PDB file of C-alpha atoms in Angstrom:
ATOM      1  CA  UNK A   6       3.680 -50.637 104.369  1.00  0.00           C
ATOM      2  CA  UNK A   7       1.303 -47.698 104.004  1.00  0.00           C
ATOM      3  CA  UNK A   8       0.090 -48.816 100.568  1.00  0.00           C
ATOM      4  CA  UNK A   9      -0.269 -52.420 101.764  1.00  0.00           C
ATOM      5  CA  UNK A  10      -2.310 -51.250 104.759  1.00  0.00           C
ATOM      6  CA  UNK A  11      -4.568 -49.087 102.578  1.00  0.00           C
ATOM      7  CA  UNK A  12      -5.119 -51.970 100.151  1.00  0.00           C
ATOM      8  CA  UNK A  13      -5.974 -54.386 102.987  1.00  0.00           C
ATOM      9  CA  UNK A  14      -8.378 -51.933 104.608  1.00  0.00           C
ATOM     10  CA  UNK A  15     -10.161 -51.353 101.305  1.00  0.00           C
ATOM     11  CA  UNK A  16     -10.355 -55.118 100.774  1.00  0.00           C
ATOM     12  CA  UNK A  17     -11.835 -55.602 104.241  1.00  0.00           C
ATOM     13  CA  UNK A  18     -14.334 -52.827 103.516  1.00  0.00           C
ATOM     14  CA  UNK A  19     -15.858 -54.606 100.503  1.00  0.00           C
ATOM     15  CA  UNK A  20     -15.552 -58.126 101.963  1.00  0.00           C
ATOM     16  CA  UNK A  21     -18.936 -58.208 103.793  1.00  0.00           C
ATOM     17  CA  UNK A  22     -20.809 -57.409 100.569  1.00  0.00           C
ATOM     18  CA  UNK A  23     -18.882 -60.079  98.686  1.00  0.00           C
ATOM     19  CA  UNK A  24     -19.677 -62.637 101.379  1.00  0.00           C
ATOM     20  CA  UNK A  25     -23.371 -61.724 101.274  1.00  0.00           C
ATOM     21  CA  UNK A  26     -23.468 -62.195  97.505  1.00  0.00           C
ATOM     22  CA  UNK A  27     -21.759 -65.593  97.896  1.00  0.00           C
ATOM     23  CA  UNK A  28     -24.455 -66.679 100.339  1.00  0.00           C
ATOM     24  CA  UNK A  29     -22.085 -66.690 103.299  1.00  0.00           C
ATOM     25  CA  UNK A  30     -18.480 -67.548 104.045  1.00  0.00           C
ATOM     26  CA  UNK A  31     -17.431 -70.496 101.860  1.00  0.00           C
ATOM     27  CA  UNK A  32     -15.979 -72.204 104.944  1.00  0.00           C
ATOM     28  CA  UNK A  33     -19.554 -72.198 106.290  1.00  0.00           C
ATOM     29  CA  UNK A  34     -21.539 -72.890 103.136  1.00  0.00           C
ATOM     30  CA  UNK A  35     -19.271 -75.750 102.034  1.00  0.00           C
ATOM     31  CA  UNK A  36     -19.901 -77.567 105.320  1.00  0.00           C
ATOM     32  CA  UNK A  37     -23.666 -77.486 104.843  1.00  0.00           C
ATOM     33  CA  UNK A  38     -25.256 -80.816 103.993  1.00  0.00           C
ATOM     34  CA  UNK A  39     -27.120 -79.253 101.088  1.00  0.00           C
ATOM     35  CA  UNK A  40     -23.923 -77.913  99.482  1.00  0.00           C
ATOM     36  CA  UNK A  41     -22.403 -80.251  96.874  1.00  0.00           C
ATOM     37  CA  UNK A  42     -18.943 -78.668  96.616  1.00  0.00           C
ATOM     38  CA  UNK A  43     -17.488 -81.508  98.715  1.00  0.00           C
ATOM     39  CA  UNK A  44     -18.653 -85.096  98.274  1.00  0.00           C
ATOM     40  CA  UNK A  45     -20.884 -86.532 100.988  1.00  0.00           C
ATOM     41  CA  UNK A  46     -18.404 -89.089 102.361  1.00  0.00           C
ATOM     42  CA  UNK A  47     -15.579 -86.569 102.701  1.00  0.00           C
ATOM     43  CA  UNK A  48     -17.930 -84.059 104.294  1.00  0.00           C
ATOM     44  CA  UNK A  49     -19.198 -86.647 106.782  1.00  0.00           C
ATOM     45  CA  UNK A  50     -15.599 -87.379 107.744  1.00  0.00           C
ATOM     46  CA  UNK A  51     -14.928 -83.655 108.172  1.00  0.00           C
ATOM     47  CA  UNK A  52     -17.986 -83.282 110.385  1.00  0.00           C
ATOM     48  CA  UNK A  53     -16.861 -86.201 112.548  1.00  0.00           C
ATOM     49  CA  UNK A  54     -13.335 -84.838 112.947  1.00  0.00           C
ATOM     50  CA  UNK A  55     -14.516 -81.297 113.709  1.00  0.00           C
ATOM     51  CA  UNK A  56     -17.050 -82.617 116.222  1.00  0.00           C
ATOM     52  CA  UNK A  57     -14.223 -84.366 118.055  1.00  0.00           C
ATOM     53  CA  UNK A  58     -12.102 -81.206 118.025  1.00  0.00           C
ATOM     54  CA  UNK A  59     -14.913 -78.985 119.308  1.00  0.00           C
ATOM     55  CA  UNK A  60     -16.429 -81.611 121.632  1.00  0.00           C
ATOM     56  CA  UNK A  61     -19.728 -80.653 120.052  1.00  0.00           C
ATOM     57  CA  UNK A  62     -22.015 -82.724 117.858  1.00  0.00           C
ATOM     58  CA  UNK A  63     -22.303 -81.614 114.230  1.00  0.00           C
ATOM     59  CA  UNK A  64     -25.846 -80.870 113.025  1.00  0.00           C
ATOM     60  CA  UNK A  65     -27.574 -83.506 110.937  1.00  0.00           C
ATOM     61  CA  UNK A  66     -29.181 -82.654 107.607  1.00  0.00           C
ATOM     62  CA  UNK A  67     -32.587 -82.555 109.304  1.00  0.00           C
ATOM     63  CA  UNK A  68     -31.329 -80.275 112.092  1.00  0.00           C
ATOM     64  CA  UNK A  69     -29.657 -78.023 109.551  1.00  0.00           C
ATOM     65  CA  UNK A  70     -32.904 -77.695 107.628  1.00  0.00           C
ATOM     66  CA  UNK A  71     -34.960 -77.119 110.782  1.00  0.00           C
ATOM     67  CA  UNK A  72     -32.621 -74.465 112.230  1.00  0.00           C
ATOM     68  CA  UNK A  73     -30.197 -73.097 109.599  1.00  0.00           C
ATOM     69  CA  UNK A  74     -28.927 -70.324 111.886  1.00  0.00           C
ATOM     70  CA  UNK A  75     -27.897 -72.766 114.611  1.00  0.00           C
ATOM     71  CA  UNK A  76     -26.202 -75.025 112.061  1.00  0.00           C
ATOM     72  CA  UNK A  77     -24.309 -72.080 110.566  1.00  0.00           C
ATOM     73  CA  UNK A  78     -23.247 -71.077 114.083  1.00  0.00           C
ATOM     74  CA  UNK A  79     -21.651 -74.494 114.491  1.00  0.00           C
ATOM     75  CA  UNK A  80     -19.969 -74.249 111.076  1.00  0.00           C
ATOM     76  CA  UNK A  81     -18.652 -70.798 111.974  1.00  0.00           C
ATOM     77  CA  UNK A  82     -17.132 -72.142 115.194  1.00  0.00           C
ATOM     78  CA  UNK A  83     -15.598 -74.973 113.187  1.00  0.00           C
ATOM     79  CA  UNK A  84     -14.026 -72.526 110.728  1.00  0.00           C
ATOM     80  CA  UNK A  85     -12.730 -70.333 113.554  1.00  0.00           C
ATOM     81  CA  UNK A  86     -11.147 -73.334 115.280  1.00  0.00           C
ATOM     82  CA  UNK A  87      -9.500 -74.438 112.045  1.00  0.00           C
ATOM     83  CA  UNK A  88      -8.113 -70.982 111.248  1.00  0.00           C
ATOM     84  CA  UNK A  89      -6.708 -70.588 114.761  1.00  0.00           C
ATOM     85  CA  UNK A  90      -4.999 -73.985 114.620  1.00  0.00           C
ATOM     86  CA  UNK A  91      -3.587 -73.784 111.087  1.00  0.00           C
ATOM     87  CA  UNK A  92      -1.586 -70.567 111.407  1.00  0.00           C
ATOM     88  CA  UNK A  93       1.792 -72.290 111.135  1.00  0.00           C
ATOM     89  CA  UNK A  94       3.002 -71.198 107.690  1.00  0.00           C
ATOM     90  CA  UNK A  95       5.481 -74.041 107.365  1.00  0.00           C
ATOM     91  CA  UNK A  96       3.146 -76.864 108.352  1.00  0.00           C
ATOM     92  CA  UNK A  97       0.198 -75.479 106.396  1.00  0.00           C
ATOM     93  CA  UNK A  98       2.063 -73.852 103.526  1.00  0.00           C
ATOM     94  CA  UNK A  99      -0.531 -74.676 100.855  1.00  0.00           C
ATOM     95  CA  UNK A 100      -3.293 -73.179 102.987  1.00  0.00           C
ATOM     96  CA  UNK A 101      -1.169 -70.091 103.667  1.00  0.00           C
ATOM     97  CA  UNK A 102      -0.488 -69.576  99.956  1.00  0.00           C
ATOM     98  CA  UNK A 103      -4.199 -69.896  99.144  1.00  0.00           C
ATOM     99  CA  UNK A 104      -4.958 -67.319 101.812  1.00  0.00           C
ATOM    100  CA  UNK A 105      -2.383 -64.941 100.312  1.00  0.00           C
ATOM    101  CA  UNK A 106      -3.930 -65.409  96.867  1.00  0.00           C
ATOM    102  CA  UNK A 107      -7.389 -64.635  98.227  1.00  0.00           C
ATOM    103  CA  UNK A 108      -6.168 -61.528 100.038  1.00  0.00           C
ATOM    104  CA  UNK A 109      -4.345 -60.294  96.940  1.00  0.00           C
ATOM    105  CA  UNK A 110      -7.362 -60.739  94.675  1.00  0.00           C
ATOM    106  CA  UNK A 111      -9.751 -59.176  97.193  1.00  0.00           C
ATOM    107  CA  UNK A 112      -7.546 -56.127  97.756  1.00  0.00           C
ATOM    108  CA  UNK A 113      -6.855 -55.690  94.050  1.00  0.00           C
ATOM    109  CA  UNK A 114     -10.565 -55.855  93.271  1.00  0.00           C
ATOM    110  CA  UNK A 115     -11.251 -53.249  95.969  1.00  0.00           C
ATOM    111  CA  UNK A 116      -8.758 -50.878  94.299  1.00  0.00           C
ATOM    112  CA  UNK A 117      -9.759 -51.696  90.721  1.00  0.00           C
ATOM    113  CA  UNK A 118     -11.600 -48.494  89.836  1.00  0.00           C
ATOM    114  CA  UNK A 119      -9.198 -46.075  91.557  1.00  0.00           C
ATOM    115  CA  UNK A 120      -6.330 -47.875  89.785  1.00  0.00           C
ATOM    116  CA  UNK A 121      -8.084 -47.712  86.401  1.00  0.00           C
ATOM    117  CA  UNK A 122      -8.718 -44.001  86.957  1.00  0.00           C
ATOM    118  CA  UNK A 123      -5.045 -43.458  87.769  1.00  0.00           C
ATOM    119  CA  UNK A 124      -3.997 -45.437  84.685  1.00  0.00           C
ATOM    120  CA  UNK A 125      -6.294 -43.336  82.506  1.00  0.00           C
ATOM    121  CA  UNK A 126      -4.827 -40.129  83.962  1.00  0.00           C
ATOM    122  CA  UNK A 127      -1.294 -41.383  83.292  1.00  0.00           C
ATOM    123  CA  UNK A 128      -2.133 -42.325  79.704  1.00  0.00           C
ATOM    124  CA  UNK A 129      -3.799 -38.980  79.036  1.00  0.00           C
ATOM    125  CA  UNK A 130      -0.897 -37.109  80.640  1.00  0.00           C
ATOM    126  CA  UNK A 131       1.661 -39.040  78.585  1.00  0.00           C
ATOM    127  CA  UNK A 132      -0.283 -38.434  75.364  1.00  0.00           C
ATOM    128  CA  UNK A 133      -0.578 -34.700  76.009  1.00  0.00           C
ATOM    129  CA  UNK A 134       3.079 -34.413  76.964  1.00  0.00           C
ATOM    130  CA  UNK A 135       4.106 -36.369  73.887  1.00  0.00           C
ATOM    131  CA  UNK A 136       2.151 -34.231  71.463  1.00  0.00           C
ATOM    132  CA  UNK A 137       2.280 -30.773  72.981  1.00  0.00           C
ATOM    133  CA  UNK A 138       4.488 -30.215  75.994  1.00  0.00           C
ATOM    134  CA  UNK A 139       7.901 -31.876  75.983  1.00  0.00           C
ATOM    135  CA  UNK A 140      10.789 -31.810  73.519  1.00  0.00           C
ATOM    136  CA  UNK A 141      11.058 -34.935  71.406  1.00  0.00           C
ATOM    137  CA  UNK A 142      14.022 -36.410  73.322  1.00  0.00           C
ATOM    138  CA  UNK A 143      12.074 -36.259  76.601  1.00  0.00           C
ATOM    139  CA  UNK A 144       8.678 -37.252  75.255  1.00  0.00           C
ATOM    140  CA  UNK A 145      10.115 -40.528  73.930  1.00  0.00           C
ATOM    141  CA  UNK A 146      10.947 -41.490  77.509  1.00  0.00           C
ATOM    142  CA  UNK A 147       7.214 -41.442  78.266  1.00  0.00           C
ATOM    143  CA  UNK A 148       6.383 -44.225  75.808  1.00  0.00           C
ATOM    144  CA  UNK A 149       7.347 -47.063  78.233  1.00  0.00           C
ATOM    145  CA  UNK A 150       5.274 -45.365  80.944  1.00  0.00           C
ATOM    146  CA  UNK A 151       2.300 -45.186  78.575  1.00  0.00           C
ATOM    147  CA  UNK A 152       2.674 -48.842  77.561  1.00  0.00           C
ATOM    148  CA  UNK A 153       2.943 -50.023  81.181  1.00  0.00           C
ATOM    149  CA  UNK A 154      -0.171 -48.031  82.127  1.00  0.00           C
ATOM    150  CA  UNK A 155      -2.091 -49.607  79.218  1.00  0.00           C
ATOM    151  CA  UNK A 156      -0.987 -53.138  80.130  1.00  0.00           C
ATOM    152  CA  UNK A 157      -1.838 -52.584  83.782  1.00  0.00           C
ATOM    153  CA  UNK A 158      -5.285 -51.269  82.876  1.00  0.00           C
ATOM    154  CA  UNK A 159      -5.915 -54.293  80.634  1.00  0.00           C
ATOM    155  CA  UNK A 160      -4.827 -56.652  83.406  1.00  0.00           C
ATOM    156  CA  UNK A 161      -7.198 -54.994  85.883  1.00  0.00           C
ATOM    157  CA  UNK A 162     -10.093 -54.951  83.423  1.00  0.00           C
ATOM    158  CA  UNK A 163      -9.719 -58.611  82.445  1.00  0.00           C
ATOM    159  CA  UNK A 164      -8.434 -60.420  85.534  1.00  0.00           C
ATOM    160  CA  UNK A 165      -9.601 -58.379  88.529  1.00  0.00           C
ATOM    161  CA  UNK A 166     -13.236 -59.363  89.042  1.00  0.00           C
ATOM    162  CA  UNK A 167     -15.670 -60.533  91.675  1.00  0.00           C
ATOM    163  CA  UNK A 168     -15.600 -64.004  90.107  1.00  0.00           C
ATOM    164  CA  UNK A 169     -11.817 -64.145  90.597  1.00  0.00           C
ATOM    165  CA  UNK A 170     -12.226 -63.202  94.273  1.00  0.00           C
ATOM    166  CA  UNK A 171     -14.997 -65.777  94.713  1.00  0.00           C
ATOM    167  CA  UNK A 172     -12.861 -68.496  93.120  1.00  0.00           C
ATOM    168  CA  UNK A 173      -9.913 -67.725  95.414  1.00  0.00           C
ATOM    169  CA  UNK A 174     -12.199 -67.626  98.449  1.00  0.00           C
ATOM    170  CA  UNK A 175     -13.685 -71.035  97.713  1.00  0.00           C
ATOM    171  CA  UNK A 176     -10.268 -72.540  96.962  1.00  0.00           C
ATOM    172  CA  UNK A 177      -8.955 -71.281 100.303  1.00  0.00           C
ATOM    173  CA  UNK A 178     -12.053 -72.523 102.150  1.00  0.00           C
ATOM    174  CA  UNK A 179     -11.763 -75.966 100.588  1.00  0.00           C
ATOM    175  CA  UNK A 180      -8.101 -76.206 101.586  1.00  0.00           C
ATOM    176  CA  UNK A 181      -8.979 -75.038 105.096  1.00  0.00           C
ATOM    177  CA  UNK A 182     -11.605 -77.758 105.445  1.00  0.00           C
ATOM    178  CA  UNK A 183      -9.292 -80.403 103.998  1.00  0.00           C
ATOM    179  CA  UNK A 184      -6.798 -79.526 106.718  1.00  0.00           C
ATOM    180  CA  UNK A 185      -9.127 -81.315 109.180  1.00  0.00           C
ATOM    181  CA  UNK A 186      -7.295 -84.525 108.247  1.00  0.00           C
ATOM    182  CA  UNK A 187      -3.830 -83.067 108.725  1.00  0.00           C
ATOM    183  CA  UNK A 188      -1.684 -84.991 111.245  1.00  0.00           C
ATOM    184  CA  UNK A 189      -0.551 -81.645 112.623  1.00  0.00           C
ATOM    185  CA  UNK A 190      -4.034 -81.036 114.042  1.00  0.00           C
ATOM    186  CA  UNK A 191      -3.782 -84.320 115.920  1.00  0.00           C
ATOM    187  CA  UNK A 192      -0.585 -82.963 117.423  1.00  0.00           C
ATOM    188  CA  UNK A 193      -2.447 -79.809 118.471  1.00  0.00           C
ATOM    189  CA  UNK A 194      -5.047 -81.897 120.281  1.00  0.00           C
ATOM    190  CA  UNK A 195      -2.377 -84.023 121.940  1.00  0.00           C
ATOM    191  CA  UNK A 196      -0.579 -80.917 123.235  1.00  0.00           C
ATOM    192  CA  UNK A 197      -3.850 -79.529 124.563  1.00  0.00           C
ATOM    193  CA  UNK A 198      -4.555 -82.766 126.493  1.00  0.00           C
ATOM    194  CA  UNK A 199      -1.010 -82.831 127.840  1.00  0.00           C
ATOM    195  CA  UNK A 200      -1.332 -79.248 129.029  1.00  0.00           C
ATOM    196  CA  UNK A 201      -4.656 -80.023 130.696  1.00  0.00           C
ATOM    197  CA  UNK A 202      -3.119 -82.995 132.548  1.00  0.00           C
ATOM    198  CA  UNK A 203      -0.226 -80.855 133.800  1.00  0.00           C
ATOM    199  CA  UNK A 204      -2.621 -78.214 135.134  1.00  0.00           C
ATOM    200  CA  UNK A 205      -4.686 -80.903 136.885  1.00  0.00           C
ATOM    201  CA  UNK A 206      -1.637 -82.437 138.508  1.00  0.00           C
TER     202      UNK A 206
END
């Protein structure tokens, strides 16, 4: 739990810089009219559904261009509403798995250089022990440790990158936005109306 907490905190520490370099949260940028990640018809349907959920009109392309900050504020509220109403891991299992993948890649990228440094220290220590320090029967036991450290370093160097984090972030954001058409969200709205009627009565 301690290592998981440290990894998450390091991931959260670098996240703002990653978001800035991406031009904003993908769940915001992908809702913009000018963004072509989602086709226009699907995006228009998303805007209509989200507007109904928030009881707030989505910005038009002209409004978005005239006041980008206000439009992004709406898209941020849309993303917040979606995240709060898609937390059920069983009903939104694909979304949950994409979120886990994003978190894993972000945290791993945050720890990339400390991990590579540790791998290098392990490899150097194993090499020195093999050649100079330990008897032959003990030094042979260090070979698997050396090989694992090399493979782990290669994995980090090749697969842990900002591009990998960006890809996972956009995949999660796309799945989050696609959840607007989930029947489970209709159930959320129905429960909210039912609760409101009970309070009124």
